[in-house]
Amino acid sequence: AQSVSQHNHHVILSEAASLELGCNYSYGGTVNLFWYVQYPGQHLQLLLKYFSGDPLVKGIKGFEAEFIKSKFSFNLRKPSVQWSDTAEYFCAVNGWRGSTLGRLYFGRGTQLTVWP
Amino acid sequence: EAQVTQNPRYLITVTGKKLTVTCSQNMNHEYMSWYRQDPGLGLRQIYYSMNVEVTDKGDVPEGYKVSRKEKRNFPLILESPSPNQTSLYFCASSFNQKGPGQPQHFGDGTRLSIL
């Protein structure tokens, strides 16, 4: 089975601080990479995705992520967080060929708390 | 409005009493999937369906059944629920999973408590 690692379980920041959440995955083939956000009591929403092209992808709400193939990483960044960014963030990976077709693998999530 | 609808949103029940969680999408998506979310474990895939009458196991299929008789519906069935199936369940759908960059759209979740 493929695995997705999110290194930080809980991150606490003050407003305007910069954010970087780490994500590493184990699958060596062609992948789609996603970051989802889950606000308290809500369903998952897509922040951004990568499947090809420019390894630096921009998403909603000022988030961006960089795909580094050699490091199997897809870290999420935001230059200046806001109180409203308090949520749980999930990295997810799927392969759309071969044995991983149809499968989506999630990391365990990172809870971000932003203090005003 | 494009959406994935799950019912019920909350359910408390007892061990052994069969239950079904319904999932319906109005986007004509081929692909649908079920996940459970547990604290510290993230989301784990239970079953998925690439299209009508095509279903397959995810990482944690034990104790669950699914069916895909129509494109829009993908119910999750717990024939004999047990307390270890107490969890938050999400249904998701996407256009298909045959090509790159297909994000999944998630329902609002169903919180199940099995006593």
Coordinates of N, CA, C and O in Angstrom, one line a residue, chain B residues 16-55:
Chain B
G16 N -25.1 -4.7 16.0 CA -25.8 -5.8 15.3 C -27.0 -5.3 14.5 O -27.6 -6.1 13.7
K17 N -27.4 -4.1 14.7 CA -28.6 -3.6 13.9 C -28.2 -3.0 12.6 O -27.6 -2.0 12.5
K18 N -28.6 -3.7 11.5 CA -28.2 -3.3 10.2 C -28.5 -1.9 9.9 O -29.6 -1.4 10.2
L19 N -27.6 -1.2 9.2 CA -27.9 0.2 8.8 C -27.3 0.5 7.5 O -26.4 -0.2 7.0
T20 N -27.9 1.5 6.8 CA -27.4 1.9 5.5 C -27.3 3.4 5.6 O -28.1 4.2 6.0
V21 N -26.1 3.9 5.1 CA -25.9 5.3 4.9 C -26.0 5.6 3.4 O -25.2 4.9 2.6
T22 N -26.8 6.5 3.0 CA -27.0 6.7 1.6 C -26.1 7.8 1.1 O -25.7 8.7 1.9
C23 N -25.7 7.8 -0.1 CA -24.9 8.8 -0.8 C -25.4 9.0 -2.2 O -25.6 8.1 -2.9
S24 N -25.6 10.3 -2.5 CA -26.1 10.6 -3.8 C -25.4 11.8 -4.4 O -25.2 12.8 -3.6
Q25 N -25.0 11.8 -5.6 CA -24.4 12.9 -6.3 C -25.2 13.3 -7.5 O -25.7 12.5 -8.2
N26 N -25.2 14.7 -7.8 CA -25.9 15.2 -8.9 C -25.1 15.7 -10.0 O -25.5 16.6 -10.8
M27 N -23.8 15.2 -10.1 CA -22.9 15.8 -11.1 C -22.6 14.8 -12.2 O -21.7 15.0 -13.0
N28 N -23.3 13.7 -12.2 CA -23.1 12.7 -13.3 C -21.7 12.1 -13.2 O -21.1 11.7 -14.2
H29 N -21.2 12.0 -12.0 CA -19.8 11.5 -11.8 C -19.8 10.0 -12.0 O -20.7 9.3 -11.5
E30 N -18.8 9.5 -12.6 CA -18.6 8.0 -12.8 C -18.1 7.4 -11.5 O -18.4 6.3 -11.1
Y31 N -17.2 8.1 -10.8 CA -16.5 7.6 -9.7 C -17.1 8.0 -8.4 O -17.4 9.2 -8.2
M32 N -17.2 7.0 -7.4 CA -17.7 7.4 -6.1 C -16.9 6.5 -5.1 O -16.3 5.5 -5.5
S33 N -16.8 7.0 -3.9 CA -15.9 6.4 -2.9 C -16.4 6.7 -1.5 O -17.1 7.7 -1.2
W34 N -16.1 5.8 -0.6 CA -16.4 6.0 0.9 C -15.1 6.0 1.7 O -14.2 5.2 1.4
Y35 N -15.1 6.9 2.7 CA -14.0 7.0 3.6 C -14.5 7.0 5.0 O -15.6 7.5 5.3
R36 N -13.6 6.6 5.9 CA -13.9 6.8 7.3 C -12.8 7.7 7.9 O -11.6 7.5 7.5
Q37 N -13.1 8.6 8.8 CA -12.2 9.5 9.4 C -12.1 9.2 10.9 O -13.1 9.4 11.6
D38 N -11.0 8.9 11.4 CA -10.8 8.6 12.8 C -9.6 9.5 13.3 O -8.7 9.7 12.6
P39 N -9.8 10.0 14.5 CA -8.7 10.9 15.1 C -7.3 10.3 15.0 O -7.1 9.2 15.4
G40 N -6.4 11.1 14.4 CA -5.0 10.7 14.3 C -4.7 9.7 13.2 O -3.6 9.4 13.0
L41 N -5.8 9.3 12.5 CA -5.6 8.3 11.4 C -5.9 8.9 10.0 O -5.6 8.3 9.0
G42 N -6.4 10.1 10.0 CA -6.8 10.7 8.7 C -8.0 10.0 8.1 O -8.8 9.4 8.8
L43 N -8.1 10.0 6.8 CA -9.2 9.4 6.1 C -8.6 8.1 5.5 O -7.5 8.1 4.9
R44 N -9.4 7.1 5.6 CA -9.0 5.8 5.0 C -10.2 5.3 4.1 O -11.3 5.4 4.5
Q45 N -9.8 4.8 3.0 CA -10.7 4.4 2.0 C -11.4 3.1 2.3 O -10.6 2.1 2.6
I46 N -12.7 3.0 2.2 CA -13.4 1.8 2.6 C -13.7 1.0 1.3 O -13.2 -0.1 1.1
Y47 N -14.4 1.6 0.4 CA -14.8 1.0 -0.9 C -14.8 2.1 -1.9 O -15.0 3.3 -1.6
Y48 N -14.6 1.8 -3.2 CA -14.8 2.7 -4.3 C -15.5 2.1 -5.4 O -15.5 0.8 -5.6
S49 N -16.0 2.9 -6.3 CA -16.7 2.4 -7.5 C -16.2 3.2 -8.7 O -16.4 4.5 -8.7
M50 N -15.7 2.6 -9.7 CA -15.2 3.3 -10.9 C -16.4 3.6 -11.8 O -16.3 4.5 -12.7
N51 N -17.5 2.8 -11.7 CA -18.7 3.1 -12.5 C -19.8 2.2 -12.1 O -19.6 1.4 -11.1
V52 N -20.9 2.3 -12.7 CA -22.1 1.4 -12.3 C -21.7 0.0 -12.3 O -21.0 -0.5 -13.3
E53 N -22.1 -0.8 -11.3 CA -21.8 -2.2 -11.2 C -20.4 -2.6 -11.0 O -20.0 -3.7 -11.1
V54 N -19.5 -1.6 -10.8 CA -18.1 -1.8 -10.6 C -17.7 -1.3 -9.3 O -17.6 -0.1 -9.1
T55 N -17.4 -2.2 -8.3 CA -16.9 -1.7 -7.0 C -15.6 -2.5 -6.6 O -15.4 -3.6 -7.1

